[in-house]
Coordinates of C-alpha atoms in Angstrom, one line a residue:
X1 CA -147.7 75.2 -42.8
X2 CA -148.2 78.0 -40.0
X3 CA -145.4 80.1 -39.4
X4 CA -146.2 80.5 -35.9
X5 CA -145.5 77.0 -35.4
X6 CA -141.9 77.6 -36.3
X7 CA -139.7 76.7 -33.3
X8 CA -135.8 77.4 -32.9
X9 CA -133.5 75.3 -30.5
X10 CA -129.9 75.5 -29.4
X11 CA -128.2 73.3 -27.0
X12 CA -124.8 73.8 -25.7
X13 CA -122.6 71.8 -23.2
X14 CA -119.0 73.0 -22.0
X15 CA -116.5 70.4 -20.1
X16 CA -113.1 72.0 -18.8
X17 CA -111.0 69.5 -16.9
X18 CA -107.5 69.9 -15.2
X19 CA -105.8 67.2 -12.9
X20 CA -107.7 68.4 -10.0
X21 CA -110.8 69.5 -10.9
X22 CA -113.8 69.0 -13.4
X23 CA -116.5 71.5 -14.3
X24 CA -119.5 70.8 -17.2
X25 CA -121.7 73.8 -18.3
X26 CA -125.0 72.8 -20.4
X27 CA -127.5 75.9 -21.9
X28 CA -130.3 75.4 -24.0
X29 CA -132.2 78.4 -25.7
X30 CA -135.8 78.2 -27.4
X31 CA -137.4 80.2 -29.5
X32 CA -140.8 80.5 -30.6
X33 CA -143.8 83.0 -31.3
X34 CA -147.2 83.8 -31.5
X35 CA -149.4 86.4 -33.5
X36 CA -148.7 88.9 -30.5
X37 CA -145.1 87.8 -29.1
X38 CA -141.6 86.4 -29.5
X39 CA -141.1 84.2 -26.7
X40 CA -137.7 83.3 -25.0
X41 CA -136.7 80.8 -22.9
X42 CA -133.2 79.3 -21.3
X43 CA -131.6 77.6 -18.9
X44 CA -128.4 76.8 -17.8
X45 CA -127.1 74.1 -15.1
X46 CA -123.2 73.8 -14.0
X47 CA -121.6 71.0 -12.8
X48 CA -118.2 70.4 -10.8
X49 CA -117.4 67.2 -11.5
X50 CA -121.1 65.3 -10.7
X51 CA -122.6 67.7 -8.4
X52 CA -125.1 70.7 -9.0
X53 CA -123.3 73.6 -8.9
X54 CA -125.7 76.0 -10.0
X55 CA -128.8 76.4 -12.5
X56 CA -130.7 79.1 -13.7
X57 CA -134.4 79.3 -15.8
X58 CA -135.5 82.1 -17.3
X59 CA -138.6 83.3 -19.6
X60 CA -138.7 86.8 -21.7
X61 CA -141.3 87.7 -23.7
X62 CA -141.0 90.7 -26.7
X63 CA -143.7 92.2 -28.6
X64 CA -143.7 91.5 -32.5
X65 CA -144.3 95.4 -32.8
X66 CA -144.9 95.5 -36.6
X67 CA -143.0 92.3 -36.9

């Protein structure tokens, strides 16, 4: 029963395909918080066809400020 321990998740994947090519995009966002912060993190990988095309982490923290 503490609110800090609240947690939000959102997961996303993308396919596009056309005779010749094949691309997948998957993103996942979480947020959670502490007495001080809201804490954000993500990534996000693409794909053409099965190989790594690129991928991306990233953390951002936000101060509750009266919140």
């Amino acid at each position: 029963n503490d609110p800090l321990s609240a947690q939000v998740e959102f997961t996303q994947r993308m396919v596009m395909r056309r005779s010749d090519w094949d691309i997948r995009i998957e993103s996942r966002t979480v947020m959670t918080s502490t007495g001080d912060i809201f804490q954000f993190s993500g990534d996000i990988i693409a794909y053409e066809g099965d190989e790594l095309f690129a991928q991306k982490v990233w953390t951002q923290s936000v101060p509750r400020r009266l919140v």
